[in-house]
Amino acid sequence: LEFAGRTAFVTGGANGIGLGLARALLAQGCKVAIADIREDALAAAVRTLDNQSVIAVQLDVASRTGFAEAADRAEKALGPVSLVFNNAGINLFQTIDESSYDDWDWVMGVNLHGVVNGVMTFAPRMKALGQGGHIVNTASMASFLCGGAPGIYNTTKFAVRGMSESLRYSLAPHGIGVSVLCPGLVKSHIYASDEVRPSALSGGAKPVDSAAVGRLEQLHQFGMEPDVIAARTLEAVRENRFHIFPHPEFRDELATVFEEILADFRDYPEDAGFAQRTGFEKMR
Ligand code: NAI
């Protein structure tokens, strides 16, 4: 896939990975719409990017109508979109047993439905345009590993990975690639997610533990630079690779996960002869 001349739409584009992606796409000669819920951060990002080919679009990705309107605005200004980065995300950093329904609705709304809305908005437009393209959905290593136990976050990221894999097969005949981006720790502002929590979904929220937020802020300083993630992501898109693993150090941990999965398989003697009896190879 060639980037130059294409229009890209990047959610969560005002900060962190999204801002890194925007910078990298502009450097490749793309036009870029950065969409984000934070207006002040969008204005700052546009100033930082300092490029004629970027526009800012205010958007809450959890809103279906909002997403379609944002897409209209971006396409009117920059032409039809053929690169989509469903990247906006938040994290509550708490376990499922500590969580309320409002917590579920908020995190599922942004991390999962935000990606669904991006796909539902842009996939039909990209198919109709007929110029191929690529959709990258940002999941996380937390789409495989549950060690840190931010339960709702894990749930959404596993779902984003599954949805992306299914989408990959349905869009391939249209020349549209799909990838799932699975970073480890990133130098970003995700520790401050609570700032963008809508008041309508704040009812069941635990009080913000500012000491814990401070520790997370320090931890994220050690994360990978978004520009490095962006470069590794565009390389994978160019090669049409499905999984994007910018942090190679997780390879062994993933191998352990898959070994555990395989170790849970058993041979059941009563299944012997299934293929002869039914004409099917496998039980489904
Ligand atoms: P970030 O907080 O720096 O950037 C995320 C952006 O999304 C922010 O600008 C925020 O305003 C925006 N956003 C939040 N809610 C939104 C909504 N409802 N609608 C539109 N925009 C919204 O965080 P980061 O790390 O760059 O996050 C990007 C993605 O990377 C997320 O999906 C996150 O889950 C994922 N990720 C982050 C990791 C990390 O260590 N920071 C690790 C693995 C994955």
mmCIF file with all atom_site columns, N, CA, C and O and ligand atoms in Angstrom, residues 11-18 35-38 41 59-62 86-90 106 110-111 138-141 153 157 181-191 193 196 220, ligand 1:
data_model
loop_
_atom_site.group_PDB
_atom_site.id
_atom_site.type_symbol
_atom_site.label_atom_id
_atom_site.label_alt_id
_atom_site.label_comp_id
_atom_site.label_asym_id
_atom_site.label_entity_id
_atom_site.label_seq_id
_atom_site.pdbx_PDB_ins_code
_atom_site.Cartn_x
_atom_site.Cartn_y
_atom_site.Cartn_z
_atom_site.occupancy
_atom_site.B_iso_or_equiv
_atom_site.pdbx_formal_charge
_atom_site.auth_seq_id
_atom_site.auth_comp_id
_atom_site.auth_asym_id
_atom_site.auth_atom_id
_atom_site.pdbx_PDB_model_num
ATOM   1   N N   . THR A 1 11  ? -8.554  8.505  15.243 1.00 0.00 ? 11  THR A N   1
ATOM   2   C CA  . THR A 1 11  ? -9.256  8.866  16.482 1.00 0.00 ? 11  THR A CA  1
ATOM   3   C C   . THR A 1 11  ? -8.281  8.826  17.665 1.00 0.00 ? 11  THR A C   1
ATOM   4   O O   . THR A 1 11  ? -7.288  8.104  17.646 1.00 0.00 ? 11  THR A O   1
ATOM   5   N N   . GLY A 1 12  ? -8.592  9.652  18.658 1.00 0.00 ? 12  GLY A N   1
ATOM   6   C CA  . GLY A 1 12  ? -7.640  9.830  19.750 1.00 0.00 ? 12  GLY A CA  1
ATOM   7   C C   . GLY A 1 12  ? -6.377  10.483 19.220 1.00 0.00 ? 12  GLY A C   1
ATOM   8   O O   . GLY A 1 12  ? -5.283  10.250 19.725 1.00 0.00 ? 12  GLY A O   1
ATOM   9   N N   . GLY A 1 13  ? -6.553  11.317 18.216 1.00 0.00 ? 13  GLY A N   1
ATOM   10  C CA  . GLY A 1 13  ? -5.400  11.868 17.482 1.00 0.00 ? 13  GLY A CA  1
ATOM   11  C C   . GLY A 1 13  ? -4.741  13.068 18.137 1.00 0.00 ? 13  GLY A C   1
ATOM   12  O O   . GLY A 1 13  ? -3.734  13.571 17.634 1.00 0.00 ? 13  GLY A O   1
ATOM   13  N N   . ALA A 1 14  ? -5.287  13.520 19.269 1.00 0.00 ? 14  ALA A N   1
ATOM   14  C CA  . ALA A 1 14  ? -4.731  14.727 19.891 1.00 0.00 ? 14  ALA A CA  1
ATOM   15  C C   . ALA A 1 14  ? -3.574  14.428 20.829 1.00 0.00 ? 14  ALA A C   1
ATOM   16  O O   . ALA A 1 14  ? -2.896  15.348 21.291 1.00 0.00 ? 14  ALA A O   1
ATOM   17  N N   . ASN A 1 15  ? -3.340  13.151 21.120 1.00 0.00 ? 15  ASN A N   1
ATOM   18  C CA  . ASN A 1 15  ? -2.359  12.786 22.136 1.00 0.00 ? 15  ASN A CA  1
ATOM   19  C C   . ASN A 1 15  ? -1.747  11.430 21.834 1.00 0.00 ? 15  ASN A C   1
ATOM   20  O O   . ASN A 1 15  ? -2.295  10.671 21.025 1.00 0.00 ? 15  ASN A O   1
ATOM   21  N N   . GLY A 1 16  ? -0.676  11.115 22.532 1.00 0.00 ? 16  GLY A N   1
ATOM   22  C CA  . GLY A 1 16  ? -0.143  9.757  22.570 1.00 0.00 ? 16  GLY A CA  1
ATOM   23  C C   . GLY A 1 16  ? 0.035   9.119  21.194 1.00 0.00 ? 16  GLY A C   1
ATOM   24  O O   . GLY A 1 16  ? 0.538   9.750  20.249 1.00 0.00 ? 16  GLY A O   1
ATOM   25  N N   . ILE A 1 17  ? -0.397  7.864  21.085 1.00 0.00 ? 17  ILE A N   1
ATOM   26  C CA  . ILE A 1 17  ? -0.185  7.089  19.849 1.00 0.00 ? 17  ILE A CA  1
ATOM   27  C C   . ILE A 1 17  ? -0.836  7.785  18.653 1.00 0.00 ? 17  ILE A C   1
ATOM   28  O O   . ILE A 1 17  ? -0.262  7.843  17.559 1.00 0.00 ? 17  ILE A O   1
ATOM   29  N N   . GLY A 1 18  ? -2.042  8.321  18.860 1.00 0.00 ? 18  GLY A N   1
ATOM   30  C CA  . GLY A 1 18  ? -2.768  8.942  17.747 1.00 0.00 ? 18  GLY A CA  1
ATOM   31  C C   . GLY A 1 18  ? -2.001  10.127 17.172 1.00 0.00 ? 18  GLY A C   1
ATOM   32  O O   . GLY A 1 18  ? -1.934  10.295 15.939 1.00 0.00 ? 18  GLY A O   1
ATOM   33  N N   . ALA A 1 35  ? -9.213  13.240 15.132 1.00 0.00 ? 35  ALA A N   1
ATOM   34  C CA  . ALA A 1 35  ? -10.506 13.339 15.821 1.00 0.00 ? 35  ALA A CA  1
ATOM   35  C C   . ALA A 1 35  ? -10.280 13.019 17.293 1.00 0.00 ? 35  ALA A C   1
ATOM   36  O O   . ALA A 1 35  ? -9.606  12.034 17.622 1.00 0.00 ? 35  ALA A O   1
ATOM   37  N N   . ASP A 1 36  ? -10.825 13.839 18.156 1.00 0.00 ? 36  ASP A N   1
ATOM   38  C CA  . ASP A 1 36  ? -10.606 13.620 19.591 1.00 0.00 ? 36  ASP A CA  1
ATOM   39  C C   . ASP A 1 36  ? -11.719 14.295 20.371 1.00 0.00 ? 36  ASP A C   1
ATOM   40  O O   . ASP A 1 36  ? -12.345 15.243 19.891 1.00 0.00 ? 36  ASP A O   1
ATOM   41  N N   . ILE A 1 37  ? -11.940 13.810 21.575 1.00 0.00 ? 37  ILE A N   1
ATOM   42  C CA  . ILE A 1 37  ? -12.984 14.393 22.421 1.00 0.00 ? 37  ILE A CA  1
ATOM   43  C C   . ILE A 1 37  ? -12.512 15.703 23.063 1.00 0.00 ? 37  ILE A C   1
ATOM   44  O O   . ILE A 1 37  ? -13.316 16.549 23.414 1.00 0.00 ? 37  ILE A O   1
ATOM   45  N N   . ARG A 1 38  ? -11.190 15.881 23.201 1.00 0.00 ? 38  ARG A N   1
ATOM   46  C CA  . ARG A 1 38  ? -10.657 17.069 23.895 1.00 0.00 ? 38  ARG A CA  1
ATOM   47  C C   . ARG A 1 38  ? -10.348 18.191 22.907 1.00 0.00 ? 38  ARG A C   1
ATOM   48  O O   . ARG A 1 38  ? -9.385  18.082 22.137 1.00 0.00 ? 38  ARG A O   1
ATOM   49  N N   . ALA A 1 41  ? -6.854  19.919 23.549 1.00 0.00 ? 41  ALA A N   1
ATOM   50  C CA  . ALA A 1 41  ? -5.743  19.063 23.106 1.00 0.00 ? 41  ALA A CA  1
ATOM   51  C C   . ALA A 1 41  ? -5.667  19.019 21.579 1.00 0.00 ? 41  ALA A C   1
ATOM   52  O O   . ALA A 1 41  ? -4.570  18.971 21.000 1.00 0.00 ? 41  ALA A O   1
ATOM   53  N N   . LEU A 1 59  ? -14.843 14.976 18.371 1.00 0.00 ? 59  LEU A N   1
ATOM   54  C CA  . LEU A 1 59  ? -15.667 13.772 18.259 1.00 0.00 ? 59  LEU A CA  1
ATOM   55  C C   . LEU A 1 59  ? -15.601 12.944 19.532 1.00 0.00 ? 59  LEU A C   1
ATOM   56  O O   . LEU A 1 59  ? -14.515 12.701 20.057 1.00 0.00 ? 59  LEU A O   1
ATOM   57  N N   . ASP A 1 60  ? -16.757 12.500 19.993 1.00 0.00 ? 60  ASP A N   1
ATOM   58  C CA  . ASP A 1 60  ? -16.810 11.431 20.991 1.00 0.00 ? 60  ASP A CA  1
ATOM   59  C C   . ASP A 1 60  ? -17.063 10.147 20.210 1.00 0.00 ? 60  ASP A C   1
ATOM   60  O O   . ASP A 1 60  ? -18.156 9.953  19.658 1.00 0.00 ? 60  ASP A O   1
ATOM   61  N N   . VAL A 1 61  ? -16.076 9.274  20.147 1.00 0.00 ? 61  VAL A N   1
ATOM   62  C CA  . VAL A 1 61  ? -16.193 8.084  19.292 1.00 0.00 ? 61  VAL A CA  1
ATOM   63  C C   . VAL A 1 61  ? -17.352 7.171  19.710 1.00 0.00 ? 61  VAL A C   1
ATOM   64  O O   . VAL A 1 61  ? -17.801 6.337  18.920 1.00 0.00 ? 61  VAL A O   1
ATOM   65  N N   . ALA A 1 62  ? -17.825 7.333  20.936 1.00 0.00 ? 62  ALA A N   1
ATOM   66  C CA  . ALA A 1 62  ? -18.935 6.496  21.410 1.00 0.00 ? 62  ALA A CA  1
ATOM   67  C C   . ALA A 1 62  ? -20.263 6.881  20.765 1.00 0.00 ? 62  ALA A C   1
ATOM   68  O O   . ALA A 1 62  ? -21.241 6.152  20.886 1.00 0.00 ? 62  ALA A O   1
ATOM   69  N N   . ASN A 1 86  ? -8.662  3.504  14.239 1.00 0.00 ? 86  ASN A N   1
ATOM   70  C CA  . ASN A 1 86  ? -9.583  3.534  15.379 1.00 0.00 ? 86  ASN A CA  1
ATOM   71  C C   . ASN A 1 86  ? -8.739  3.332  16.630 1.00 0.00 ? 86  ASN A C   1
ATOM   72  O O   . ASN A 1 86  ? -8.491  2.203  17.067 1.00 0.00 ? 86  ASN A O   1
ATOM   73  N N   . ASN A 1 87  ? -8.297  4.444  17.176 1.00 0.00 ? 87  ASN A N   1
ATOM   74  C CA  . ASN A 1 87  ? -7.252  4.394  18.191 1.00 0.00 ? 87  ASN A CA  1
ATOM   75  C C   . ASN A 1 87  ? -7.662  4.962  19.550 1.00 0.00 ? 87  ASN A C   1
ATOM   76  O O   . ASN A 1 87  ? -7.032  4.649  20.558 1.00 0.00 ? 87  ASN A O   1
ATOM   77  N N   . ALA A 1 88  ? -8.706  5.786  19.592 1.00 0.00 ? 88  ALA A N   1
ATOM   78  C CA  . ALA A 1 88  ? -9.083  6.409  20.867 1.00 0.00 ? 88  ALA A CA  1
ATOM   79  C C   . ALA A 1 88  ? -9.358  5.325  21.904 1.00 0.00 ? 88  ALA A C   1
ATOM   80  O O   . ALA A 1 88  ? -9.978  4.305  21.600 1.00 0.00 ? 88  ALA A O   1
ATOM   81  N N   . GLY A 1 89  ? -8.881  5.543  23.111 1.00 0.00 ? 89  GLY A N   1
ATOM   82  C CA  . GLY A 1 89  ? -9.122  4.557  24.165 1.00 0.00 ? 89  GLY A CA  1
ATOM   83  C C   . GLY A 1 89  ? -8.889  5.156  25.526 1.00 0.00 ? 89  GLY A C   1
ATOM   84  O O   . GLY A 1 89  ? -8.202  6.174  25.680 1.00 0.00 ? 89  GLY A O   1
ATOM   85  N N   . ILE A 1 90  ? -9.492  4.506  26.515 1.00 0.00 ? 90  ILE A N   1
ATOM   86  C CA  . ILE A 1 90  ? -9.367  4.949  27.901 1.00 0.00 ? 90  ILE A CA  1
ATOM   87  C C   . ILE A 1 90  ? -9.123  3.720  28.770 1.00 0.00 ? 90  ILE A C   1
ATOM   88  O O   . ILE A 1 90  ? -9.350  2.596  28.328 1.00 0.00 ? 90  ILE A O   1
ATOM   89  N N   . TRP A 1 106 ? -19.083 3.159  30.089 1.00 0.00 ? 106 TRP A N   1
ATOM   90  C CA  . TRP A 1 106 ? -18.122 4.146  29.608 1.00 0.00 ? 106 TRP A CA  1
ATOM   91  C C   . TRP A 1 106 ? -16.994 3.467  28.816 1.00 0.00 ? 106 TRP A C   1
ATOM   92  O O   . TRP A 1 106 ? -16.711 3.824  27.661 1.00 0.00 ? 106 TRP A O   1
ATOM   93  N N   . VAL A 1 110 ? -16.370 3.599  24.651 1.00 0.00 ? 110 VAL A N   1
ATOM   94  C CA  . VAL A 1 110 ? -15.232 4.226  23.954 1.00 0.00 ? 110 VAL A CA  1
ATOM   95  C C   . VAL A 1 110 ? -14.362 3.154  23.281 1.00 0.00 ? 110 VAL A C   1
ATOM   96  O O   . VAL A 1 110 ? -14.106 3.211  22.074 1.00 0.00 ? 110 VAL A O   1
ATOM   97  N N   . ASN A 1 111 ? -13.921 2.164  24.072 1.00 0.00 ? 111 ASN A N   1
ATOM   98  C CA  . ASN A 1 111 ? -12.898 1.238  23.562 1.00 0.00 ? 111 ASN A CA  1
ATOM   99  C C   . ASN A 1 111 ? -13.438 0.223  22.559 1.00 0.00 ? 111 ASN A C   1
ATOM   100 O O   . ASN A 1 111 ? -12.721 -0.184 21.650 1.00 0.00 ? 111 ASN A O   1
ATOM   101 N N   . THR A 1 138 ? -6.661  -0.055 17.315 1.00 0.00 ? 138 THR A N   1
ATOM   102 C CA  . THR A 1 138 ? -5.707  -0.161 18.417 1.00 0.00 ? 138 THR A CA  1
ATOM   103 C C   . THR A 1 138 ? -6.305  -1.018 19.529 1.00 0.00 ? 138 THR A C   1
ATOM   104 O O   . THR A 1 138 ? -7.309  -0.641 20.144 1.00 0.00 ? 138 THR A O   1
ATOM   105 N N   . ALA A 1 139 ? -5.698  -2.186 19.745 1.00 0.00 ? 139 ALA A N   1
ATOM   106 C CA  . ALA A 1 139 ? -6.032  -3.006 20.915 1.00 0.00 ? 139 ALA A CA  1
ATOM   107 C C   . ALA A 1 139 ? -4.921  -2.767 21.922 1.00 0.00 ? 139 ALA A C   1
ATOM   108 O O   . ALA A 1 139 ? -4.698  -1.614 22.341 1.00 0.00 ? 139 ALA A O   1
ATOM   109 N N   . SER A 1 140 ? -4.172  -3.803 22.266 1.00 0.00 ? 140 SER A N   1
ATOM   110 C CA  . SER A 1 140 ? -3.140  -3.684 23.301 1.00 0.00 ? 140 SER A CA  1
ATOM   111 C C   . SER A 1 140 ? -2.561  -5.072 23.511 1.00 0.00 ? 140 SER A C   1
ATOM   112 O O   . SER A 1 140 ? -3.178  -6.076 23.119 1.00 0.00 ? 140 SER A O   1
ATOM   113 N N   . MET A 1 141 ? -1.411  -5.190 24.193 1.00 0.00 ? 141 MET A N   1
ATOM   114 C CA  . MET A 1 141 ? -0.997  -6.522 24.662 1.00 0.00 ? 141 MET A CA  1
ATOM   115 C C   . MET A 1 141 ? -2.052  -7.053 25.624 1.00 0.00 ? 141 MET A C   1
ATOM   116 O O   . MET A 1 141 ? -2.178  -8.263 25.809 1.00 0.00 ? 141 MET A O   1
ATOM   117 N N   . TYR A 1 153 ? -11.139 -3.171 30.658 1.00 0.00 ? 153 TYR A N   1
ATOM   118 C CA  . TYR A 1 153 ? -10.187 -2.843 29.587 1.00 0.00 ? 153 TYR A CA  1
ATOM   119 C C   . TYR A 1 153 ? -9.812  -4.115 28.816 1.00 0.00 ? 153 TYR A C   1
ATOM   120 O O   . TYR A 1 153 ? -9.874  -4.149 27.583 1.00 0.00 ? 153 TYR A O   1
ATOM   121 N N   . LYS A 1 157 ? -10.479 -4.945 24.827 1.00 0.00 ? 157 LYS A N   1
ATOM   122 C CA  . LYS A 1 157 ? -9.346  -5.130 23.905 1.00 0.00 ? 157 LYS A CA  1
ATOM   123 C C   . LYS A 1 157 ? -9.374  -6.523 23.260 1.00 0.00 ? 157 LYS A C   1
ATOM   124 O O   . LYS A 1 157 ? -9.028  -6.680 22.092 1.00 0.00 ? 157 LYS A O   1
ATOM   125 N N   . LEU A 1 181 ? -3.395  -3.296 16.341 1.00 0.00 ? 181 LEU A N   1
ATOM   126 C CA  . LEU A 1 181 ? -2.166  -2.772 16.960 1.00 0.00 ? 181 LEU A CA  1
ATOM   127 C C   . LEU A 1 181 ? -2.162  -3.154 18.439 1.00 0.00 ? 181 LEU A C   1
ATOM   128 O O   . LEU A 1 181 ? -3.095  -2.817 19.174 1.00 0.00 ? 181 LEU A O   1
ATOM   129 N N   . CYS A 1 182 ? -1.102  -3.862 18.851 1.00 0.00 ? 182 CYS A N   1
ATOM   130 C CA  . CYS A 1 182 ? -1.043  -4.398 20.223 1.00 0.00 ? 182 CYS A CA  1
ATOM   131 C C   . CYS A 1 182 ? 0.212   -3.919 20.954 1.00 0.00 ? 182 CYS A C   1
ATOM   132 O O   . CYS A 1 182 ? 1.170   -4.689 21.131 1.00 0.00 ? 182 CYS A O   1
ATOM   133 N N   . PRO A 1 183 ? 0.213   -2.671 21.405 1.00 0.00 ? 183 PRO A N   1
ATOM   134 C CA  . PRO A 1 183 ? 1.398   -2.189 22.106 1.00 0.00 ? 183 PRO A CA  1
ATOM   135 C C   . PRO A 1 183 ? 1.454   -2.663 23.553 1.00 0.00 ? 183 PRO A C   1
ATOM   136 O O   . PRO A 1 183 ? 0.423   -3.005 24.145 1.00 0.00 ? 183 PRO A O   1
ATOM   137 N N   . GLY A 1 184 ? 2.664   -2.629 24.116 1.00 0.00 ? 184 GLY A N   1
ATOM   138 C CA  . GLY A 1 184 ? 2.832   -2.695 25.571 1.00 0.00 ? 184 GLY A CA  1
ATOM   139 C C   . GLY A 1 184 ? 2.747   -1.272 26.101 1.00 0.00 ? 184 GLY A C   1
ATOM   140 O O   . GLY A 1 184 ? 1.975   -0.457 25.586 1.00 0.00 ? 184 GLY A O   1
ATOM   141 N N   . LEU A 1 185 ? 3.584   -0.966 27.079 1.00 0.00 ? 185 LEU A N   1
ATOM   142 C CA  . LEU A 1 185 ? 3.501   0.358  27.707 1.00 0.00 ? 185 LEU A CA  1
ATOM   143 C C   . LEU A 1 185 ? 3.924   1.477  26.732 1.00 0.00 ? 185 LEU A C   1
ATOM   144 O O   . LEU A 1 185 ? 4.922   1.354  26.029 1.00 0.00 ? 185 LEU A O   1
ATOM   145 N N   . VAL A 1 186 ? 3.140   2.542  26.719 1.00 0.00 ? 186 VAL A N   1
ATOM   146 C CA  . VAL A 1 186 ? 3.379   3.669  25.815 1.00 0.00 ? 186 VAL A CA  1
ATOM   147 C C   . VAL A 1 186 ? 3.491   4.954  26.632 1.00 0.00 ? 186 VAL A C   1
ATOM   148 O O   . VAL A 1 186 ? 2.764   5.144  27.614 1.00 0.00 ? 186 VAL A O   1
ATOM   149 N N   . LYS A 1 187 ? 4.382   5.841  26.193 1.00 0.00 ? 187 LYS A N   1
ATOM   150 C CA  . LYS A 1 187 ? 4.487   7.154  26.834 1.00 0.00 ? 187 LYS A CA  1
ATOM   151 C C   . LYS A 1 187 ? 3.285   7.987  26.384 1.00 0.00 ? 187 LYS A C   1
ATOM   152 O O   . LYS A 1 187 ? 3.275   8.512  25.270 1.00 0.00 ? 187 LYS A O   1
ATOM   153 N N   . SER A 1 188 ? 2.253   8.063  27.224 1.00 0.00 ? 188 SER A N   1
ATOM   154 C CA  . SER A 1 188 ? 1.012   8.708  26.796 1.00 0.00 ? 188 SER A CA  1
ATOM   155 C C   . SER A 1 188 ? 0.271   9.258  28.010 1.00 0.00 ? 188 SER A C   1
ATOM   156 O O   . SER A 1 188 ? 0.759   9.187  29.135 1.00 0.00 ? 188 SER A O   1
ATOM   157 N N   . HIS A 1 189 ? -0.913  9.777  27.754 1.00 0.00 ? 189 HIS A N   1
ATOM   158 C CA  . HIS A 1 189 ? -1.707  10.387 28.824 1.00 0.00 ? 189 HIS A CA  1
ATOM   159 C C   . HIS A 1 189 ? -2.847  9.492  29.273 1.00 0.00 ? 189 HIS A C   1
ATOM   160 O O   . HIS A 1 189 ? -3.798  9.965  29.880 1.00 0.00 ? 189 HIS A O   1
ATOM   161 N N   . ILE A 1 190 ? -2.773  8.205  28.988 1.00 0.00 ? 190 ILE A N   1
ATOM   162 C CA  . ILE A 1 190 ? -3.938  7.353  29.257 1.00 0.00 ? 190 ILE A CA  1
ATOM   163 C C   . ILE A 1 190 ? -4.247  7.288  30.758 1.00 0.00 ? 190 ILE A C   1
ATOM   164 O O   . ILE A 1 190 ? -5.397  7.068  31.137 1.00 0.00 ? 190 ILE A O   1
ATOM   165 N N   . TYR A 1 191 ? -3.241  7.529  31.592 1.00 0.00 ? 191 TYR A N   1
ATOM   166 C CA  . TYR A 1 191 ? -3.480  7.532  33.050 1.00 0.00 ? 191 TYR A CA  1
ATOM   167 C C   . TYR A 1 191 ? -4.490  8.609  33.451 1.00 0.00 ? 191 TYR A C   1
ATOM   168 O O   . TYR A 1 191 ? -5.088  8.550  34.518 1.00 0.00 ? 191 TYR A O   1
ATOM   169 N N   . SER A 1 193 ? -7.328  9.306  31.964 1.00 0.00 ? 193 SER A N   1
ATOM   170 C CA  . SER A 1 193 ? -8.601  9.044  31.275 1.00 0.00 ? 193 SER A CA  1
ATOM   171 C C   . SER A 1 193 ? -9.786  9.658  32.009 1.00 0.00 ? 193 SER A C   1
ATOM   172 O O   . SER A 1 193 ? -10.753 10.095 31.387 1.00 0.00 ? 193 SER A O   1
ATOM   173 N N   . VAL A 1 196 ? -11.851 12.714 30.867 1.00 0.00 ? 196 VAL A N   1
ATOM   174 C CA  . VAL A 1 196 ? -12.808 12.756 29.753 1.00 0.00 ? 196 VAL A CA  1
ATOM   175 C C   . VAL A 1 196 ? -14.017 11.858 30.000 1.00 0.00 ? 196 VAL A C   1
ATOM   176 O O   . VAL A 1 196 ? -14.781 11.553 29.081 1.00 0.00 ? 196 VAL A O   1
ATOM   177 N N   . HIS A 1 220 ? 4.086   5.608  33.002 1.00 0.00 ? 220 HIS A N   1
ATOM   178 C CA  . HIS A 1 220 ? 3.951   5.812  31.558 1.00 0.00 ? 220 HIS A CA  1
ATOM   179 C C   . HIS A 1 220 ? 5.104   6.631  30.962 1.00 0.00 ? 220 HIS A C   1
ATOM   180 O O   . HIS A 1 220 ? 5.311   6.593  29.746 1.00 0.00 ? 220 HIS A O   1
HETATM 181 P P1  . NAI B 2 .   ? -3.732  9.009  25.334 1.00 0.00 ? 1   NAI B P1  1
HETATM 182 O O1  . NAI B 2 .   ? -4.660  9.247  26.486 1.00 0.00 ? 1   NAI B O1  1
HETATM 183 O O2  . NAI B 2 .   ? -2.438  9.755  25.316 1.00 0.00 ? 1   NAI B O2  1
HETATM 184 O O3  . NAI B 2 .   ? -4.498  9.265  23.963 1.00 0.00 ? 1   NAI B O3  1
HETATM 185 C C1  . NAI B 2 .   ? -5.816  8.825  23.781 1.00 0.00 ? 1   NAI B C1  1
HETATM 186 C C2  . NAI B 2 .   ? -6.631  9.939  23.186 1.00 0.00 ? 1   NAI B C2  1
HETATM 187 O O4  . NAI B 2 .   ? -7.983  9.474  23.057 1.00 0.00 ? 1   NAI B O4  1
HETATM 188 C C3  . NAI B 2 .   ? -6.672  11.191 24.066 1.00 0.00 ? 1   NAI B C3  1
HETATM 189 O O5  . NAI B 2 .   ? -6.277  12.313 23.310 1.00 0.00 ? 1   NAI B O5  1
HETATM 190 C C4  . NAI B 2 .   ? -8.132  11.285 24.505 1.00 0.00 ? 1   NAI B C4  1
HETATM 191 O O6  . NAI B 2 .   ? -8.597  12.619 24.634 1.00 0.00 ? 1   NAI B O6  1
HETATM 192 C C5  . NAI B 2 .   ? -8.849  10.549 23.380 1.00 0.00 ? 1   NAI B C5  1
HETATM 193 N N1  . NAI B 2 .   ? -10.164 10.064 23.784 1.00 0.00 ? 1   NAI B N1  1
HETATM 194 C C6  . NAI B 2 .   ? -10.550 9.528  24.958 1.00 0.00 ? 1   NAI B C6  1
HETATM 195 N N2  . NAI B 2 .   ? -11.852 9.272  24.957 1.00 0.00 ? 1   NAI B N2  1
HETATM 196 C C7  . NAI B 2 .   ? -12.318 9.629  23.728 1.00 0.00 ? 1   NAI B C7  1
HETATM 197 C C8  . NAI B 2 .   ? -13.601 9.593  23.107 1.00 0.00 ? 1   NAI B C8  1
HETATM 198 N N3  . NAI B 2 .   ? -14.672 9.156  23.767 1.00 0.00 ? 1   NAI B N3  1
HETATM 199 N N4  . NAI B 2 .   ? -13.713 10.050 21.840 1.00 0.00 ? 1   NAI B N4  1
HETATM 200 C C9  . NAI B 2 .   ? -12.636 10.530 21.174 1.00 0.00 ? 1   NAI B C9  1
HETATM 201 N N5  . NAI B 2 .   ? -11.410 10.600 21.707 1.00 0.00 ? 1   NAI B N5  1
HETATM 202 C C10 . NAI B 2 .   ? -11.248 10.143 22.980 1.00 0.00 ? 1   NAI B C10 1
HETATM 203 O O7  . NAI B 2 .   ? -3.486  7.433  25.340 1.00 0.00 ? 1   NAI B O7  1
HETATM 204 P P2  . NAI B 2 .   ? -2.756  6.431  24.305 1.00 0.00 ? 1   NAI B P2  1
HETATM 205 O O8  . NAI B 2 .   ? -1.965  5.530  25.141 1.00 0.00 ? 1   NAI B O8  1
HETATM 206 O O9  . NAI B 2 .   ? -2.121  7.122  23.184 1.00 0.00 ? 1   NAI B O9  1
HETATM 207 O O10 . NAI B 2 .   ? -4.017  5.607  23.805 1.00 0.00 ? 1   NAI B O10 1
HETATM 208 C C11 . NAI B 2 .   ? -4.264  5.280  22.455 1.00 0.00 ? 1   NAI B C11 1
HETATM 209 C C12 . NAI B 2 .   ? -4.686  3.836  22.373 1.00 0.00 ? 1   NAI B C12 1
HETATM 210 O O11 . NAI B 2 .   ? -3.608  2.994  22.728 1.00 0.00 ? 1   NAI B O11 1
HETATM 211 C C13 . NAI B 2 .   ? -5.846  3.444  23.290 1.00 0.00 ? 1   NAI B C13 1
HETATM 212 O O12 . NAI B 2 .   ? -6.778  2.662  22.580 1.00 0.00 ? 1   NAI B O12 1
HETATM 213 C C14 . NAI B 2 .   ? -5.158  2.653  24.373 1.00 0.00 ? 1   NAI B C14 1
HETATM 214 O O13 . NAI B 2 .   ? -6.037  1.725  24.976 1.00 0.00 ? 1   NAI B O13 1
HETATM 215 C C15 . NAI B 2 .   ? -4.056  1.985  23.596 1.00 0.00 ? 1   NAI B C15 1
HETATM 216 N N6  . NAI B 2 .   ? -2.921  1.473  24.371 1.00 0.00 ? 1   NAI B N6  1
HETATM 217 C C16 . NAI B 2 .   ? -2.240  2.289  25.230 1.00 0.00 ? 1   NAI B C16 1
HETATM 218 C C17 . NAI B 2 .   ? -1.197  1.788  25.973 1.00 0.00 ? 1   NAI B C17 1
HETATM 219 C C18 . NAI B 2 .   ? -0.436  2.643  26.945 1.00 0.00 ? 1   NAI B C18 1
HETATM 220 O O14 . NAI B 2 .   ? 0.429   2.142  27.655 1.00 0.00 ? 1   NAI B O14 1
HETATM 221 N N7  . NAI B 2 .   ? -0.677  3.929  27.010 1.00 0.00 ? 1   NAI B N7  1
HETATM 222 C C19 . NAI B 2 .   ? -0.775  0.387  25.848 1.00 0.00 ? 1   NAI B C19 1
HETATM 223 C C20 . NAI B 2 .   ? -1.536  -0.363 24.879 1.00 0.00 ? 1   NAI B C20 1
HETATM 224 C C21 . NAI B 2 .   ? -2.575  0.170  24.185 1.00 0.00 ? 1   NAI B C21 1
#
